[in-house]
PDB file of C-alpha atoms and ligand atoms in Angstrom:
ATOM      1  CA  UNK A  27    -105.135 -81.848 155.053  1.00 49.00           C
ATOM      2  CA  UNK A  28    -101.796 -81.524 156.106  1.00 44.00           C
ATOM      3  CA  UNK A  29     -98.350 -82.825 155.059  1.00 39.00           C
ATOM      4  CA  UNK A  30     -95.736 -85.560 156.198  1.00 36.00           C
ATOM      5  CA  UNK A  31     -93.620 -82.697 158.261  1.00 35.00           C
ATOM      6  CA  UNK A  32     -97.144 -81.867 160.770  1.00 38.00           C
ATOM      7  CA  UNK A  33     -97.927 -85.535 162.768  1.00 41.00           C
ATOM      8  CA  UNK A  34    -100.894 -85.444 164.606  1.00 43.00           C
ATOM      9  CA  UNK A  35    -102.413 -88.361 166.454  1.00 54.00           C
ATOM     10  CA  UNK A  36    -105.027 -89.207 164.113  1.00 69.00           C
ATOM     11  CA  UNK A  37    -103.350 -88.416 160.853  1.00 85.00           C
ATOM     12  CA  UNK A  38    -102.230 -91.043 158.146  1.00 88.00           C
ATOM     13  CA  UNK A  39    -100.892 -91.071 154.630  1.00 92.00           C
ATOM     14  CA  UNK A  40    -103.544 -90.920 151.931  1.00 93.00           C
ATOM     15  CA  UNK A  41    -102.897 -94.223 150.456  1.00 92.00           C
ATOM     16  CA  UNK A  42    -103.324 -95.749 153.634  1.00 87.00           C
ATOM     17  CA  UNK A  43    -106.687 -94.525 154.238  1.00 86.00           C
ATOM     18  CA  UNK A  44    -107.559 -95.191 150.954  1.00 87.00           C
ATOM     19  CA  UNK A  45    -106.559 -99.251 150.722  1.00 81.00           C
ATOM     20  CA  UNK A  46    -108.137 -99.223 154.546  1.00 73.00           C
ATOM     21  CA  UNK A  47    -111.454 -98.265 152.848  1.00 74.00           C
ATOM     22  CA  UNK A  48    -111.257-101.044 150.186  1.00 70.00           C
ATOM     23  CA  UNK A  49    -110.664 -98.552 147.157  1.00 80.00           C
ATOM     24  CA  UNK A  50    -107.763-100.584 145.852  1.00 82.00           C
ATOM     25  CA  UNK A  51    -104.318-101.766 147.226  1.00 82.00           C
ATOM     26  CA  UNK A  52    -102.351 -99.332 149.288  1.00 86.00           C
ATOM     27  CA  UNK A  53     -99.464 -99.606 146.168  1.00 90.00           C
ATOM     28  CA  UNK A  54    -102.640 -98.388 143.601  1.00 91.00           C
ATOM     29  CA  UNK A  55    -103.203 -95.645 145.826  1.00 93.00           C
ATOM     30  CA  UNK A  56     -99.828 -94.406 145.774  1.00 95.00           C
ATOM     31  CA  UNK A  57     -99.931 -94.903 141.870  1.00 95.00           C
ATOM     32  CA  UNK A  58    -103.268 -92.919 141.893  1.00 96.00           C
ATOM     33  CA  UNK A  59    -101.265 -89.987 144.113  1.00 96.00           C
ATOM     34  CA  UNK A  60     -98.669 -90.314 141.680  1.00 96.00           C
ATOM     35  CA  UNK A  61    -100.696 -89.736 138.678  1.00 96.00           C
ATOM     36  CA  UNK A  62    -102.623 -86.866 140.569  1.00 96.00           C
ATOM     37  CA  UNK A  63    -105.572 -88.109 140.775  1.00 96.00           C
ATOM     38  CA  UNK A  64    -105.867 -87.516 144.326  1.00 96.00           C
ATOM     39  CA  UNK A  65    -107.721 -84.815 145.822  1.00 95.00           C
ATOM     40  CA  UNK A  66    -108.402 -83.991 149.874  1.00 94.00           C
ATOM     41  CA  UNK A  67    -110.596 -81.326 150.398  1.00 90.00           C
ATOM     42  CA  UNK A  68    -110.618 -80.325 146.322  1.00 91.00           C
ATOM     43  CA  UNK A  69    -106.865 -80.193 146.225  1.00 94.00           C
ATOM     44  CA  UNK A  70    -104.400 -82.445 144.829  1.00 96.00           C
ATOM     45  CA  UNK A  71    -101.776 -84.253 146.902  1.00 96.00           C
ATOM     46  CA  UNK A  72     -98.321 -85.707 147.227  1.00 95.00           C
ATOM     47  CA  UNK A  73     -97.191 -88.825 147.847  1.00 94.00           C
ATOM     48  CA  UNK A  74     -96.627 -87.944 151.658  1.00 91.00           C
ATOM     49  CA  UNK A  75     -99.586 -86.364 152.128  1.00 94.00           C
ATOM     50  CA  UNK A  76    -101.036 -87.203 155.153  1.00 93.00           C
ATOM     51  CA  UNK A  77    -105.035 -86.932 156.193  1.00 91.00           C
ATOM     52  CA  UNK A  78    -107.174 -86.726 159.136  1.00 86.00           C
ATOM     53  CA  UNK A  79    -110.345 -88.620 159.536  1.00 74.00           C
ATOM     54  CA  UNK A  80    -112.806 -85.410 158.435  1.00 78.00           C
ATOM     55  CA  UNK A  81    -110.824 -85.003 155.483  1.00 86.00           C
ATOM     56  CA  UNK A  82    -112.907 -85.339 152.018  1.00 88.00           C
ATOM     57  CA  UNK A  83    -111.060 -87.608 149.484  1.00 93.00           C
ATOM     58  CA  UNK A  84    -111.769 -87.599 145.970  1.00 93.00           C
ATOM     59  CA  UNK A  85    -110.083 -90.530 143.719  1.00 94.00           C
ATOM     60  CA  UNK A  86    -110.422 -90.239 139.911  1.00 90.00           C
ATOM     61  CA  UNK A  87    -113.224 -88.443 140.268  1.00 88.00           C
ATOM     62  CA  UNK A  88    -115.608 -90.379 143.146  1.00 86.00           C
ATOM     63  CA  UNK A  89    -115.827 -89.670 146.624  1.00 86.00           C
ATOM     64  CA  UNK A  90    -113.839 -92.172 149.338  1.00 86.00           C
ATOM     65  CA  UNK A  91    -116.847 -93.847 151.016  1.00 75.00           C
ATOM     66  CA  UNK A  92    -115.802 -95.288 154.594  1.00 71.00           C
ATOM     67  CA  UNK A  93    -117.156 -99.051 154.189  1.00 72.00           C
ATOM     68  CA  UNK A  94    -117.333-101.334 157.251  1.00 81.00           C
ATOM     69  CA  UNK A  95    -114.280-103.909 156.798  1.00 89.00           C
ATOM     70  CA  UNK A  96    -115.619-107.299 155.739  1.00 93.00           C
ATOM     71  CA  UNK A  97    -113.803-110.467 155.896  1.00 96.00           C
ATOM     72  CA  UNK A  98    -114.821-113.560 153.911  1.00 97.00           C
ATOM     73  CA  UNK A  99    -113.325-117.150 154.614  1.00 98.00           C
ATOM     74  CA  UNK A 100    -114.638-119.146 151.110  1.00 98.00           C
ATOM     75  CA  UNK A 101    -114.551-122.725 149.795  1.00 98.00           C
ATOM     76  CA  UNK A 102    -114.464-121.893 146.208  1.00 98.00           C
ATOM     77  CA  UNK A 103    -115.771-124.660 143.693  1.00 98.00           C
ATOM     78  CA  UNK A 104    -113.892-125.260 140.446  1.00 98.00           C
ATOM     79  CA  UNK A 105    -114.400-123.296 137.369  1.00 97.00           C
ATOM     80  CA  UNK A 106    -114.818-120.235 138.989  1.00 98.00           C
ATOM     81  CA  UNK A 107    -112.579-117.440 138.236  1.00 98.00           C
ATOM     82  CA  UNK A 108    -110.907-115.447 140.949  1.00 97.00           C
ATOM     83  CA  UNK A 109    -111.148-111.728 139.519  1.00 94.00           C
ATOM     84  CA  UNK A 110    -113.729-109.275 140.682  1.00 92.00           C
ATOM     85  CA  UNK A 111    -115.280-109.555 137.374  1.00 90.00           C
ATOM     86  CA  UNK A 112    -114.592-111.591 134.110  1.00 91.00           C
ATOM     87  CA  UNK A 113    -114.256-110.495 130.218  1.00 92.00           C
ATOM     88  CA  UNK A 114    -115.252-113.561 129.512  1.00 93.00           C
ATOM     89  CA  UNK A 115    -118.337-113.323 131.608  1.00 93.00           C
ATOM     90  CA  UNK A 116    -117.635-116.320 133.533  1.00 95.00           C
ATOM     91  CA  UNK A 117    -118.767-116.659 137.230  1.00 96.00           C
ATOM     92  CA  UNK A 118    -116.068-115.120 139.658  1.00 97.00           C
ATOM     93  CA  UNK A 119    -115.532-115.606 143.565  1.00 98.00           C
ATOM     94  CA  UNK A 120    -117.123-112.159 143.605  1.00 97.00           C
ATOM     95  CA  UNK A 121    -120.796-113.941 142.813  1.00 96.00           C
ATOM     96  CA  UNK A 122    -120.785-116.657 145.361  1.00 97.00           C
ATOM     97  CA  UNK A 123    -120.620-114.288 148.278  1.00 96.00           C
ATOM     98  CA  UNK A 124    -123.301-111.587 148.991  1.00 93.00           C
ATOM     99  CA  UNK A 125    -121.908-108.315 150.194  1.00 88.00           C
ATOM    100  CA  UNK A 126    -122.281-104.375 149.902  1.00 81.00           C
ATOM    101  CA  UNK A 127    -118.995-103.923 149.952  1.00 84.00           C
ATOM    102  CA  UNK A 128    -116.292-103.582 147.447  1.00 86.00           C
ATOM    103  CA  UNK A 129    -114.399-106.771 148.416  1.00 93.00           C
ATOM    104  CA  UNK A 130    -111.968-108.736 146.469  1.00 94.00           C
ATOM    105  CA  UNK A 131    -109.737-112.250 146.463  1.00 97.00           C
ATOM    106  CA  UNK A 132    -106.621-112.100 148.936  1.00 97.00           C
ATOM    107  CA  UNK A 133    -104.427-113.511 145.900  1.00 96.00           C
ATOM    108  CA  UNK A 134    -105.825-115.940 143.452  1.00 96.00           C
ATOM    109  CA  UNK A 135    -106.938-119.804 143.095  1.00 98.00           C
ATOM    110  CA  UNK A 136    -106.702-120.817 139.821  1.00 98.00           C
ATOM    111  CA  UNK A 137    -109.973-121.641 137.919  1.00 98.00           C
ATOM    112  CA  UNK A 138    -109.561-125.073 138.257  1.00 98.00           C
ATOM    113  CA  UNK A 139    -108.127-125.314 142.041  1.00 98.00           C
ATOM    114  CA  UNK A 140    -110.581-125.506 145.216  1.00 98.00           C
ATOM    115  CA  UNK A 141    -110.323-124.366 148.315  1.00 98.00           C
ATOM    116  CA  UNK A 142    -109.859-121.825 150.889  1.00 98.00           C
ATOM    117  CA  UNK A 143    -109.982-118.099 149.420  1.00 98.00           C
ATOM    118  CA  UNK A 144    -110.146-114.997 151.218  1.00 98.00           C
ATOM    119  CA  UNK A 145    -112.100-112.212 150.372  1.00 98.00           C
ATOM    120  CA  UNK A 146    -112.272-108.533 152.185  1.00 96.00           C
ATOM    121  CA  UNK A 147    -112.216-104.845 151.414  1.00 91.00           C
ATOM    122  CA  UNK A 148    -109.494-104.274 153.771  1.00 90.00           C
ATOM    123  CA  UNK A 149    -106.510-103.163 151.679  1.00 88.00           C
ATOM    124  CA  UNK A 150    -104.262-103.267 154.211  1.00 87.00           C
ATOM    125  CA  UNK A 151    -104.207-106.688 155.648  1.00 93.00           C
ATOM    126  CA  UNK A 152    -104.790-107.863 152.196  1.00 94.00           C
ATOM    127  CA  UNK A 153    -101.308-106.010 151.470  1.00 92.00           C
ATOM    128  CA  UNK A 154     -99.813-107.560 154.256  1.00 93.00           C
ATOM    129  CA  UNK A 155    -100.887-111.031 154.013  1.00 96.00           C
ATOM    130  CA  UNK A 156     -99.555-111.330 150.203  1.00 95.00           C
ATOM    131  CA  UNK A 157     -96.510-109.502 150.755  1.00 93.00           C
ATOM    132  CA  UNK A 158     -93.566-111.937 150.388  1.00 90.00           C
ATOM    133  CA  UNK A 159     -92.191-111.134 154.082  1.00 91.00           C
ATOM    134  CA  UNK A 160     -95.441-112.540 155.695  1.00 92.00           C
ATOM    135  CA  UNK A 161     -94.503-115.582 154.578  1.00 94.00           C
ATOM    136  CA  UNK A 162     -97.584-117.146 155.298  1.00 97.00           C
ATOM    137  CA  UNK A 163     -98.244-120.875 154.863  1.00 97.00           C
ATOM    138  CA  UNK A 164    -100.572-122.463 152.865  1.00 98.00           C
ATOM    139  CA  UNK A 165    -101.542-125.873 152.416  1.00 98.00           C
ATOM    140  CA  UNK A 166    -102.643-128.102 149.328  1.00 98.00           C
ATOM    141  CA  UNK A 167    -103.359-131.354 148.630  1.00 98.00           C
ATOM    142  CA  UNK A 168    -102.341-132.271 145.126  1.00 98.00           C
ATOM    143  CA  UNK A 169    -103.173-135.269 143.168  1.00 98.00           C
ATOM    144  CA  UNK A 170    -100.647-135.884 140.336  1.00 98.00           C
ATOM    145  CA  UNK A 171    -100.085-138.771 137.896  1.00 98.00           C
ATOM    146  CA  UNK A 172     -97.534-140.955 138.622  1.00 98.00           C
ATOM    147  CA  UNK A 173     -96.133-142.344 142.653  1.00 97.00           C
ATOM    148  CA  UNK A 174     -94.501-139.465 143.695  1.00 98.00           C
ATOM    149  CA  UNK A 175     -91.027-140.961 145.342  1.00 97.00           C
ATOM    150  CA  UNK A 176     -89.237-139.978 148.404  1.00 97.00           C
ATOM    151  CA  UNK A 177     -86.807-138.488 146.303  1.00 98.00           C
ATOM    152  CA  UNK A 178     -88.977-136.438 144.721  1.00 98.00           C
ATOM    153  CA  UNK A 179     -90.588-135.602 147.810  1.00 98.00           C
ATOM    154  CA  UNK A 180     -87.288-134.557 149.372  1.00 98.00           C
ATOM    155  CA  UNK A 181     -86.560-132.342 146.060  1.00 98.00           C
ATOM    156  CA  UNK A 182     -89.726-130.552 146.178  1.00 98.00           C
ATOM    157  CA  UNK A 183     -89.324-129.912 149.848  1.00 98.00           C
ATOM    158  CA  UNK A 184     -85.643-128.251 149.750  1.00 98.00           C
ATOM    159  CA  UNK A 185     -86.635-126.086 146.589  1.00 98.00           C
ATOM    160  CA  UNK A 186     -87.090-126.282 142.489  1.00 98.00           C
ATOM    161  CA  UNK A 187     -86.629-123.390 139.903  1.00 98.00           C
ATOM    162  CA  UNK A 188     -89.606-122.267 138.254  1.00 98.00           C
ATOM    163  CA  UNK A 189     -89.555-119.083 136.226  1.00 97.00           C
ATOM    164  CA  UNK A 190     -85.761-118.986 136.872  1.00 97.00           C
ATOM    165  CA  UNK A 191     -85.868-118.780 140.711  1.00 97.00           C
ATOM    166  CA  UNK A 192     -85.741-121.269 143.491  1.00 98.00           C
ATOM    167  CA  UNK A 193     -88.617-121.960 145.738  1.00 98.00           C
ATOM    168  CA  UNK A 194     -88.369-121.574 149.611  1.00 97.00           C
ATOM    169  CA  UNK A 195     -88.391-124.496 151.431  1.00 97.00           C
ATOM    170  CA  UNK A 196     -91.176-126.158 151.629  1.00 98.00           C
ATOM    171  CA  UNK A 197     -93.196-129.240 153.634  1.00 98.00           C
ATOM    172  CA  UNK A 198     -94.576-132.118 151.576  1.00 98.00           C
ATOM    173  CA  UNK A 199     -95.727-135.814 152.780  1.00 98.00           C
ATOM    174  CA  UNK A 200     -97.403-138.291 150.405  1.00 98.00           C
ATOM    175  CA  UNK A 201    -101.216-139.138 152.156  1.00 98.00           C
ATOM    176  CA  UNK A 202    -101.711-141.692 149.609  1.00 97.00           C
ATOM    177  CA  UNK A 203    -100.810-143.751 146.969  1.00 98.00           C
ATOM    178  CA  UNK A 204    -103.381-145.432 144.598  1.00 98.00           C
ATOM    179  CA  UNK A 205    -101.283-148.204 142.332  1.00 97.00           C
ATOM    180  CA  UNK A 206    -104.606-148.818 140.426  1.00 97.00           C
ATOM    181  CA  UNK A 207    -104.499-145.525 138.844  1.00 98.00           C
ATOM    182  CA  UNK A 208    -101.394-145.073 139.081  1.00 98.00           C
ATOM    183  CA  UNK A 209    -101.582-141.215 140.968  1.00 98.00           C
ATOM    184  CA  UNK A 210    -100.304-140.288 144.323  1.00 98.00           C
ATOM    185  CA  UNK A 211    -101.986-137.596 146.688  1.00 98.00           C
ATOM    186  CA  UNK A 212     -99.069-135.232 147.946  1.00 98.00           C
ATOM    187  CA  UNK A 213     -99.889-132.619 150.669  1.00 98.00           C
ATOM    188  CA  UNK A 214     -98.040-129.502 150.732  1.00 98.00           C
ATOM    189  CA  UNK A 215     -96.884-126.365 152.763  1.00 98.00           C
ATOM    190  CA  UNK A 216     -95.516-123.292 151.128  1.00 98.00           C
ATOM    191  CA  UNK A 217     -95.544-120.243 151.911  1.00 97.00           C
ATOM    192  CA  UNK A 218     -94.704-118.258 148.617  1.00 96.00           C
ATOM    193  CA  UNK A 219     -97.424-117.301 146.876  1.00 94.00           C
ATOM    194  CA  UNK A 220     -95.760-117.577 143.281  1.00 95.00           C
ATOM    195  CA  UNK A 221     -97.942-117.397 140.254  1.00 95.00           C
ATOM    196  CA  UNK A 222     -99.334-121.150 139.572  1.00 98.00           C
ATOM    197  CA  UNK A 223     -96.742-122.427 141.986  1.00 98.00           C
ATOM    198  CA  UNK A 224     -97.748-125.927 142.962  1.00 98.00           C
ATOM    199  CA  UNK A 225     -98.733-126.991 139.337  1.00 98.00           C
ATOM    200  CA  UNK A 226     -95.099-125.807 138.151  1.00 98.00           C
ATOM    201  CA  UNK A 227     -93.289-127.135 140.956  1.00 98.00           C
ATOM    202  CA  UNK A 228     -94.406-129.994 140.213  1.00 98.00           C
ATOM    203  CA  UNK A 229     -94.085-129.860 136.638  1.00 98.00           C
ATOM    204  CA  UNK A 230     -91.134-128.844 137.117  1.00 98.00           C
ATOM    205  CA  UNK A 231     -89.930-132.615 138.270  1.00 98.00           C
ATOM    206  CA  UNK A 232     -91.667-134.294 135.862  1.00 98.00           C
ATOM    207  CA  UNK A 233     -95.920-135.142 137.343  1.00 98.00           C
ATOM    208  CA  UNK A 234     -98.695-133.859 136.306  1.00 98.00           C
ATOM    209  CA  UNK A 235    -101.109-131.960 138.796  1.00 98.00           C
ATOM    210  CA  UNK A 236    -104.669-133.816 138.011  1.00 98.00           C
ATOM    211  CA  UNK A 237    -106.411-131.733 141.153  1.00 98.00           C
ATOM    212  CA  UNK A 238    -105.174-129.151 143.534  1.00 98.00           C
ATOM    213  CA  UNK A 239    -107.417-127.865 146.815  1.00 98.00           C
ATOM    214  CA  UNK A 240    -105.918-125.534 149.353  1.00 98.00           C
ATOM    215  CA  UNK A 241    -107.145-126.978 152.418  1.00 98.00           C
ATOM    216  CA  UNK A 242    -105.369-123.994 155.187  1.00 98.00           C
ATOM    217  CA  UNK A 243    -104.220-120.408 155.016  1.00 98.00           C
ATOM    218  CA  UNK A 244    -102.323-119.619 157.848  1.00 98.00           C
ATOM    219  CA  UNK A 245    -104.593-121.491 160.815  1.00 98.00           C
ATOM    220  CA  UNK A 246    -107.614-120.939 159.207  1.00 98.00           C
ATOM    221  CA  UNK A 247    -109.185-124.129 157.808  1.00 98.00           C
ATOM    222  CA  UNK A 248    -112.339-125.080 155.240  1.00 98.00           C
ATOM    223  CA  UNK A 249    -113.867-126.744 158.504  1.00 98.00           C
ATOM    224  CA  UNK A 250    -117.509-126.679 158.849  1.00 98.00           C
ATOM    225  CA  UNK A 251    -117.978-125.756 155.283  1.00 98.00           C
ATOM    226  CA  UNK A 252    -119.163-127.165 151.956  1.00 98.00           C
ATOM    227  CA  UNK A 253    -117.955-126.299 148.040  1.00 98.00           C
ATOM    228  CA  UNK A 254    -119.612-123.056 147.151  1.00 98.00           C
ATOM    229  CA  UNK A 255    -119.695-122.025 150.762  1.00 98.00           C
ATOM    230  CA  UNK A 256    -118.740-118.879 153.143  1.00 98.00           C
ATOM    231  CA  UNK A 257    -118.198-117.338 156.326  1.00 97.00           C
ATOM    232  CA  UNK A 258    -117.442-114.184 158.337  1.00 96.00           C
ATOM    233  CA  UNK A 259    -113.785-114.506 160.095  1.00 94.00           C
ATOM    234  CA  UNK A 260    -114.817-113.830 163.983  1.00 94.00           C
ATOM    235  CA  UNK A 261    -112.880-110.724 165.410  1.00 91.00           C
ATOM    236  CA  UNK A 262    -110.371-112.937 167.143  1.00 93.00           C
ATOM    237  CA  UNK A 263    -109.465-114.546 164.319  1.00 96.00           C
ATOM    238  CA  UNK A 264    -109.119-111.029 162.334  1.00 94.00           C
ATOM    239  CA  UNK A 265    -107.244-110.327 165.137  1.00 93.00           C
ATOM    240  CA  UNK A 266    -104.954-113.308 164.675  1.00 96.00           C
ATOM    241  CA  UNK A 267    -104.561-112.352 161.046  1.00 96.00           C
ATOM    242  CA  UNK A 268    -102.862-109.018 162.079  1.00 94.00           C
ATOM    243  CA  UNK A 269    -100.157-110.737 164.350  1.00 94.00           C
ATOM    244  CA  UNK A 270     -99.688-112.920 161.637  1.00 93.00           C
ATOM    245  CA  UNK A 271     -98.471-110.185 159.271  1.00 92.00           C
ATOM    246  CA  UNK A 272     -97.145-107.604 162.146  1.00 85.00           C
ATOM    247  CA  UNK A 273     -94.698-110.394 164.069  1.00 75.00           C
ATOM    248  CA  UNK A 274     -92.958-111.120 160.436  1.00 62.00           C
TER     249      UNK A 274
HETATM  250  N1  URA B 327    -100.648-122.984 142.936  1.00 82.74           N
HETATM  251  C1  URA B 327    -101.175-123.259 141.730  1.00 82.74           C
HETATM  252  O1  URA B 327    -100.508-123.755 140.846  1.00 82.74           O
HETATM  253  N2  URA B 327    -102.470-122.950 141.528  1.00 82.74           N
HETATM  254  C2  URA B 327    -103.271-122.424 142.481  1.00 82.74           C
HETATM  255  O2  URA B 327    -104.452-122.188 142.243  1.00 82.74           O
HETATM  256  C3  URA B 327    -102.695-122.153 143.732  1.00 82.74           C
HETATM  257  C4  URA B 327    -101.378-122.443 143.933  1.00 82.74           C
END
């Protein structure tokens, strides 16, 4: 074990070997440090403690066990929750996929909305990919009551407030408009990942979201696959990820 002052070409901060491994998020880790709860080689650490690859880390107790990284592409199905596990005992993301690994949901679909998750026990592009600077985009198709007018469109595009902030700009086209039922079929870009964003934004001027699917995250798309179904990323596209989150 040594500390921040000694670099050494293999050695990294705690926290970051411990989100790497999949044992939570690299800002948990930290907390975990923080709360001494950290041991390498059956002493506790600072926050700037850094590690070499031999070193043994302890956490709360358990033993860091070096997983393989895993990364899921889903199409999740409504009513499934996206938690690792649910007081409620409802089925989560977690139980469609079959794994070894400890992975979890790269952000969250709510239970109701369908599409393309992410799952993976790699803490660190996880971190990356929701941090707000990787502004990456996302795209839904929302069905909401009412036509949804170019003015609207236009107003949902340059920004509304939710929760007492203004949203980025945005992209938004109508695909369709049914008169019979009177809904429209709005797709939209965004790359904020705000809690229940789309269903407030919209809200927010007045429709109603009736269904919401998120059909892309980043280029990745739900081509090839079915409700309920998954993949493994290939390497390239893990690969892809990365510059995603390392060229912001
Ligand atoms: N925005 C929402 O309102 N819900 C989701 O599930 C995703 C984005």
């Amino acid at each position: 074990m040594q500390t921040d002052k000694v670099e050494g070409d293999s050695m990294e901060r705690a926290s970051k070997v411990i989100a790497r491994a999949g044992y939570c998020s690299r800002r948990k880790a930290e907390q975990y440090i923080k709360e001494g709860k950290v041991e390498v080689n059956g002493k506790i650490i600072d926050i700037g403690t850094k590690v070499n690859p031999n070193d043994l880390i302890r956490i709360d107790g358990s033993f860091l066990s070096k997983e393989e990284k895993e990364y899921i592409l889903l199409y999740k199905p409504r009513g499934i929750v996206t938690t690792t596990s649910d007081d409620k005992n409802r089925k989560t993301v977690i139980d469609l996929v079959q794994s070894t690994n400890r992975i979890y949901p790269v952000g969250r679909l709510d239970y109701d909305t369908t599409g393309l998750l992410l799952l993976t026990n790699d803490g660190d592009l996880s971190h990356l990919l929701m941090h707000p600077k990787s502004c990456i985009d996302k795209t839904y198709i929302v069905k909401i009551n009412g036509l949804f007018p170019p003015v609207m469109l236009k107003k949902i595009c340059n920004g509304v407030v939710i929760d007492g902030r203004k949203t980025a700009k945005a992209h938004a086209r109508v695909k369709k408009y049914d008169k019979k039922t009177n809904t429209s079929i709005v797709e939209l870009t965004i790359h904020e990942g705000r809690n229940h964003q789309v269903k407030k934004m919209f809200n927010q001027l007045g429709y109603q979201v009736l269904k919401l699917k998120r059909e892309t995250y980043s280029f990745l798309t739900l081509e090839g696959l079915s409700s309920g179904e998954y993949r493994h990323l290939t390497p390239k596209e893990i690969k892809k990820l990365y510059n995603e989150v390392y060229k912001k």
